């Protein structure tokens, strides 16, 4: 039996390799022609030391100078010695360029366009080699805007095992992808994208989770929920989705479906516009309750615009809340790119 190992590089590129039984991660990387940092290959130097974000493994033999007990306890590992016992996600302490690898490029066909409102458009792609595309729920790809050399970053809103690949786009006046989607895009168009990228992805579930979405920041959280749906866990998950105007609310039917299919899942949404007809008016913080955060023993996943990330962080500070994990992705509507981060 082989396991899938995600190698997440410092520049946001993630490559996936297959690791056979009793095969070390370093050997599997070598076979895949990915040069992760290595020196002694014997558990003595510590050059390959990486952080295991998720999964279980046999750490192999090594000396304390290479990896201390405290480091091993904190999740650090030695790819030259470790053999996976489940799928793994490893943070590799170098860039993809240094490791002589790069994100892959795919070409897909638009199979559906959902013009939800003047502010939000969703679209779905199919790619012929779907089995070659592996991503972690929450990650994004860079999509080339047709007719240009520019790319824009969008997170998958579908889960990692779904054949179709869907995305949500916030429409901005003059935005290259916005103008394409609003005007010229049609079913049957070809789109090219590169990826996956990003450190904002679902970690192994060990505690309750709170998911916070701002606008189209809902997309990666839908992907995360889709992955959770495939897992056998009854840990509580609560999602709060905040938007500016009523017409910005999208995919509520999907959230309702997750409430029926995903154990212990609940959600709320709110609209900040004072003229809204929504049951909850205000920002996501207005719906926070102490119970939601389980005394701080909680994993928080937030995707939204930079002011929202800062506002939530400030709210946690003033509430004295120190969540076990706080993963966030800030997106900017105008520029390509998304900034992921994590605070523990
Ligand atoms: Fe020296 Fe792994 S390469 S400990």
Coordinates of C-alpha atoms and ligand atoms in Angstrom, one line a residue:
X1 CA 0.0 0.0 0.0
X2 CA 1.4 3.4 -0.9
X3 CA 0.6 6.7 0.7
X4 CA 0.3 10.2 -0.7
X5 CA 2.8 12.7 0.6
X6 CA 2.2 16.4 0.1
X7 CA 5.5 18.4 0.0
X8 CA 4.6 22.0 0.7
X9 CA 7.4 24.4 -0.2
X10 CA 8.1 27.8 1.3
X11 CA 7.1 29.6 -1.9
X12 CA 3.6 28.1 -1.7
X13 CA 4.0 25.4 -4.3
X14 CA 2.8 21.9 -3.3
X15 CA 3.9 18.7 -5.0
X16 CA 2.5 15.3 -4.3
X17 CA 4.4 12.1 -4.3
X18 CA 3.5 8.4 -3.8
X19 CA 5.5 6.7 -1.1
X20 CA 5.5 2.9 -1.1
X21 CA 5.7 0.5 1.9
X22 CA 8.9 0.9 3.9
X23 CA 10.0 3.6 1.5
X24 CA 11.4 6.8 3.1
X25 CA 10.0 10.2 2.0
X26 CA 13.4 11.1 0.8
X27 CA 13.7 8.1 -1.5
X28 CA 10.2 8.7 -2.9
X29 CA 11.0 12.4 -3.5
X30 CA 14.2 11.4 -5.3
X31 CA 12.2 9.0 -7.6
X32 CA 9.8 11.8 -8.4
X33 CA 12.9 14.0 -9.2
X34 CA 12.2 16.4 -6.4
X35 CA 15.4 17.5 -4.6
X36 CA 14.3 18.1 -1.0
X37 CA 17.2 19.3 1.2
X38 CA 19.4 16.3 2.1
X39 CA 23.0 15.7 3.2
X40 CA 23.9 12.7 5.2
X41 CA 20.7 10.7 4.4
X42 CA 21.4 8.9 7.6
X43 CA 19.6 10.7 10.4
X44 CA 22.7 12.4 11.6
X45 CA 22.9 16.0 10.3
X46 CA 19.3 17.4 10.5
X47 CA 19.6 19.0 7.0
X48 CA 16.3 17.4 5.9
X49 CA 14.3 18.4 9.0
X50 CA 10.8 19.3 8.1
X51 CA 7.5 19.9 9.8
X52 CA 4.8 17.2 9.5
X53 CA 1.4 19.1 9.4
X54 CA -0.7 16.0 9.2
X55 CA -0.6 12.2 9.2
X56 CA 1.2 9.5 11.0
X57 CA 4.6 7.9 10.3
X58 CA 7.5 5.9 11.7
X59 CA 10.2 8.4 12.4
X60 CA 13.1 5.9 11.8
X61 CA 16.5 6.0 13.4
X62 CA 18.4 9.2 14.0
X63 CA 20.5 10.9 16.6
X64 CA 19.6 13.7 19.0
X65 CA 21.8 16.2 17.2
X66 CA 19.6 15.7 14.1
X67 CA 16.3 15.8 15.8
X68 CA 15.6 16.3 19.5
X69 CA 12.8 14.7 21.4
X70 CA 11.2 18.1 21.8
X71 CA 11.3 18.7 18.1
X72 CA 9.9 15.3 17.4
X73 CA 7.1 16.0 19.9
X74 CA 6.4 19.3 18.1
X75 CA 5.9 17.5 14.8
X76 CA 9.3 17.8 13.2
X77 CA 10.6 14.9 11.3
X78 CA 13.5 13.6 9.1
X79 CA 12.3 12.7 5.6
X80 CA 15.5 10.7 5.0
X81 CA 14.4 8.4 7.8
X82 CA 10.7 8.6 8.0
X83 CA 8.3 6.1 6.4
X84 CA 4.6 7.1 6.2
X85 CA 1.9 5.2 7.9
X86 CA -0.9 7.4 6.4
X87 CA -1.1 10.2 3.9
X88 CA 1.2 13.1 5.0
X89 CA 1.5 16.8 4.6
X90 CA 5.1 18.0 5.1
X91 CA 6.4 21.6 5.2
X92 CA 9.7 21.5 3.4
X93 CA 12.1 24.2 4.4
X94 CA 13.1 25.3 1.0
X95 CA 11.6 26.7 -2.2
X96 CA 10.3 24.6 -5.1
X97 CA 12.9 26.3 -7.3
X98 CA 15.8 25.1 -5.1
X99 CA 14.2 21.6 -5.0
X100 CA 14.2 21.8 -8.8
X101 CA 10.5 21.3 -9.2
X102 CA 7.6 23.6 -10.0
X103 CA 3.8 23.6 -10.0
X104 CA 2.1 21.8 -12.8
X105 CA 0.1 23.4 -15.6
X106 CA -3.4 22.1 -16.6
X107 CA -5.8 22.9 -19.4
X108 CA -9.5 22.7 -18.8
X109 CA -12.9 23.5 -20.4
X110 CA -15.5 25.6 -18.8
X111 CA -18.6 23.4 -18.3
X112 CA -20.8 25.9 -16.4
X113 CA -21.0 29.6 -15.5
X114 CA -23.1 30.8 -12.6
X115 CA -23.7 34.5 -12.7
X116 CA -25.0 34.8 -9.1
X117 CA -25.1 38.6 -9.1
X118 CA -23.4 41.6 -10.4
X119 CA -20.7 41.0 -7.7
X120 CA -20.1 37.3 -7.8
X121 CA -19.7 34.7 -10.6
X122 CA -18.9 31.1 -10.2
X123 CA -17.6 28.8 -12.9
X124 CA -16.8 25.1 -13.3
X125 CA -14.0 23.5 -15.2
X126 CA -13.3 19.9 -16.3
X127 CA -9.8 18.7 -17.2
X128 CA -9.1 15.5 -19.1
X129 CA -6.3 14.4 -16.7
X130 CA -8.2 15.1 -13.5
X131 CA -6.5 12.1 -11.8
X132 CA -3.2 13.9 -12.1
X133 CA -4.3 16.9 -10.3
X134 CA -4.0 16.5 -6.5
X135 CA -4.7 19.4 -4.1
X136 CA -5.4 20.0 -0.5
X137 CA -8.8 21.4 0.4
X138 CA -8.3 25.2 0.8
X139 CA -5.6 25.6 -1.8
X140 CA -5.7 27.8 -4.9
X141 CA -4.4 27.8 -8.5
X142 CA -3.3 30.6 -10.8
X143 CA -5.7 30.8 -13.8
X144 CA -4.6 32.6 -16.9
X145 CA -7.0 35.2 -18.1
X146 CA -7.9 34.3 -21.7
X147 CA -6.4 36.6 -24.3
X148 CA -3.7 37.9 -21.8
X149 CA -0.5 36.7 -20.2
X150 CA -1.9 37.6 -16.7
X151 CA -3.0 35.2 -14.1
X152 CA -5.4 35.5 -11.2
X153 CA -5.5 33.3 -8.1
X154 CA -8.7 31.4 -7.2
X155 CA -9.3 28.7 -4.6
X156 CA -11.2 25.6 -5.5
X157 CA -14.7 25.6 -4.1
X158 CA -15.1 21.9 -4.8
X159 CA -13.5 19.1 -2.8
X160 CA -10.3 17.3 -3.7
X161 CA -12.2 14.2 -4.9
X162 CA -14.7 15.9 -7.1
X163 CA -14.3 15.5 -10.9
X164 CA -15.4 19.1 -11.6
X165 CA -13.3 22.0 -10.4
X166 CA -15.4 25.0 -9.3
X167 CA -14.4 28.5 -8.4
X168 CA -16.0 31.7 -7.0
X169 CA -14.9 35.1 -8.3
X170 CA -15.7 38.5 -6.8
X171 CA -16.3 40.8 -9.7
X172 CA -14.4 44.1 -9.6
X173 CA -14.8 46.9 -12.1
X174 CA -12.0 46.8 -14.6
X175 CA -10.6 43.5 -13.2
X176 CA -9.2 41.4 -16.0
X177 CA -10.8 38.1 -15.0
X178 CA -13.9 40.0 -14.0
X179 CA -14.3 41.6 -17.4
X180 CA -13.7 38.2 -19.0
X181 CA -16.3 36.4 -16.9
X182 CA -18.8 39.2 -17.1
X183 CA -18.5 39.7 -20.9
X184 CA -16.8 37.1 -23.0
X185 CA -16.8 33.8 -21.0
X186 CA -18.8 31.0 -22.4
X187 CA -19.2 27.3 -21.8
X188 CA -16.7 25.5 -23.9
X189 CA -13.9 28.1 -23.4
X190 CA -10.5 26.7 -22.5
X191 CA -8.7 28.0 -19.4
X192 CA -5.1 27.2 -18.3
X193 CA -4.1 27.1 -14.7
X194 CA -1.0 26.3 -12.6
X195 CA -0.9 24.9 -9.1
X196 CA -1.8 24.0 -6.6
X197 CA -0.5 26.6 -4.2
X198 CA -0.9 27.8 -0.7
X199 CA -0.5 26.8 3.0
X200 CA -4.2 27.5 3.7
X201 CA -5.6 23.9 3.8
X202 CA -7.4 21.6 6.1
X203 CA -5.1 20.0 8.8
X204 CA -5.8 16.7 10.6
X205 CA -8.8 17.2 12.7
X206 CA -8.1 16.9 16.4
X207 CA -10.5 19.5 17.9
X208 CA -13.5 21.5 17.0
X209 CA -13.2 23.9 14.1
X210 CA -14.6 27.3 13.4
X211 CA -14.6 28.4 9.7
X212 CA -14.9 32.1 9.0
X213 CA -15.7 33.3 5.4
X214 CA -15.7 36.8 4.1
X215 CA -17.4 37.2 0.7
X216 CA -16.0 34.8 -1.9
X217 CA -13.6 33.6 0.8
X218 CA -16.3 31.1 1.2
X219 CA -14.8 29.1 -1.7
X220 CA -11.9 27.3 0.0
X221 CA -14.1 26.7 3.1
X222 CA -16.6 24.9 0.8
X223 CA -13.7 22.7 -0.4
X224 CA -12.7 22.0 3.2
X225 CA -16.3 21.1 4.1
X226 CA -16.4 18.7 1.1
X227 CA -13.2 17.0 2.4
X228 CA -14.6 16.8 6.0
X229 CA -17.7 15.1 4.5
X230 CA -15.5 12.2 3.5
X231 CA -14.0 11.8 7.0
X232 CA -15.5 9.8 9.8
X233 CA -15.4 12.5 12.6
X234 CA -18.0 14.0 14.8
X235 CA -15.9 16.9 16.0
X236 CA -18.1 20.1 15.8
X237 CA -17.6 22.4 12.9
X238 CA -19.2 25.8 12.8
X239 CA -19.1 28.2 9.9
X240 CA -19.8 31.9 9.9
X241 CA -20.2 33.6 6.5
X242 CA -20.2 37.3 6.3
X243 CA -20.9 39.5 3.2
X244 CA -21.6 43.2 2.6
X245 CA -24.9 43.1 0.7
X246 CA -27.7 40.6 0.5
X247 CA -26.9 40.0 -3.2
X248 CA -23.4 38.9 -2.2
X249 CA -24.8 35.8 -0.4
X250 CA -24.1 32.8 -2.6
X251 CA -24.1 29.0 -2.2
X252 CA -26.4 29.0 0.8
X253 CA -28.0 25.8 -0.7
X254 CA -24.6 24.1 -0.5
X255 CA -24.3 25.1 3.2
X256 CA -27.7 23.8 3.9
X257 CA -26.8 20.5 2.2
X258 CA -23.6 20.2 4.3
X259 CA -25.8 20.7 7.4
X260 CA -27.6 17.5 6.4
X261 CA -24.6 15.5 5.3
X262 CA -21.8 16.5 7.6
X263 CA -22.0 15.4 11.3
X264 CA -22.1 18.1 13.8
X265 CA -21.9 20.9 11.3
X266 CA -23.7 24.2 11.8
X267 CA -23.6 27.6 10.1
X268 CA -24.7 31.2 10.3
X269 CA -24.5 34.1 7.9
X270 CA -24.6 37.8 8.3
X271 CA -24.7 40.9 6.1
X272 CA -23.1 44.2 7.1
X273 CA -25.4 46.5 5.1
X274 CA -27.9 48.1 7.4
X275 CA -30.6 47.8 4.8
X276 CA -30.2 44.0 4.7
X277 CA -33.1 41.6 5.1
X278 CA -30.8 38.9 6.5
X279 CA -31.6 37.6 10.0
X280 CA -28.2 38.7 11.2
X281 CA -26.8 42.1 10.4
X282 CA -23.2 43.0 11.1
X283 CA -19.8 41.4 10.8
X284 CA -18.8 37.8 11.5
X285 CA -17.5 38.8 15.0
X286 CA -21.0 39.8 16.0
X287 CA -21.9 36.1 16.0
X288 CA -19.0 34.9 18.1
X289 CA -20.0 33.1 21.3
X290 CA -17.5 31.7 23.9
X291 CA -18.9 28.1 23.4
X292 CA -17.9 28.3 19.7
X293 CA -14.3 28.5 20.7
X294 CA -14.2 25.7 23.1
X295 CA -12.0 27.5 25.7
X296 CA -9.4 28.2 23.0
X297 CA -9.0 24.5 22.0
X298 CA -10.1 25.1 18.5
X299 CA -8.8 25.2 14.9
X300 CA -9.8 28.4 13.1
X301 CA -9.8 28.7 9.4
X302 CA -10.5 32.2 8.0
X303 CA -10.5 33.3 4.4
X304 CA -11.5 36.9 3.6
X305 CA -10.2 40.4 2.7
X306 CA -7.2 41.7 4.8
X307 CA -9.4 44.1 6.9
X308 CA -11.5 41.1 8.0
X309 CA -8.5 39.1 9.0
X310 CA -7.2 42.0 11.1
X311 CA -10.6 42.7 12.6
X312 CA -11.0 39.0 13.7
X313 CA -7.5 39.0 15.1
X314 CA -8.2 42.2 17.1
X315 CA -11.4 40.6 18.4
X316 CA -9.5 37.6 19.6
X317 CA -7.0 39.8 21.3
X318 CA -9.6 41.9 23.1
X319 CA -11.5 38.7 24.1
X320 CA -8.3 37.1 25.4
X321 CA -8.8 34.2 23.1
X322 CA -5.8 32.2 22.0
X323 CA -6.9 29.5 19.6
X324 CA -4.7 26.4 19.3
X325 CA -4.4 27.1 15.5
X326 CA -5.4 30.1 13.5
X327 CA -5.0 29.5 9.8
X328 CA -5.9 32.4 7.5
X329 CA -5.8 33.4 3.9
X330 CA -6.1 37.1 2.9
X331 CA -7.3 37.7 -0.6
X332 CA -7.1 40.9 -2.5
X333 CA -9.7 41.4 -5.2
X334 CA -7.6 43.5 -7.5
X335 CA -4.3 41.7 -7.7
X336 CA -3.4 38.1 -8.4
X337 CA -2.2 36.3 -5.4
X338 CA -3.4 35.3 -2.0
X339 CA -1.4 35.5 1.3
X340 CA -1.7 32.5 3.5
X341 CA -0.6 32.4 7.1
X342 CA -0.9 30.5 10.3
X343 CA -0.6 31.5 13.9
X344 CA -0.5 28.9 16.6
Ligands
LIG1 FE1 20.9 14.2 7.4 FE2 18.3 13.7 6.9 S1 19.8 14.3 5.5 S2 19.4 13.8 8.8

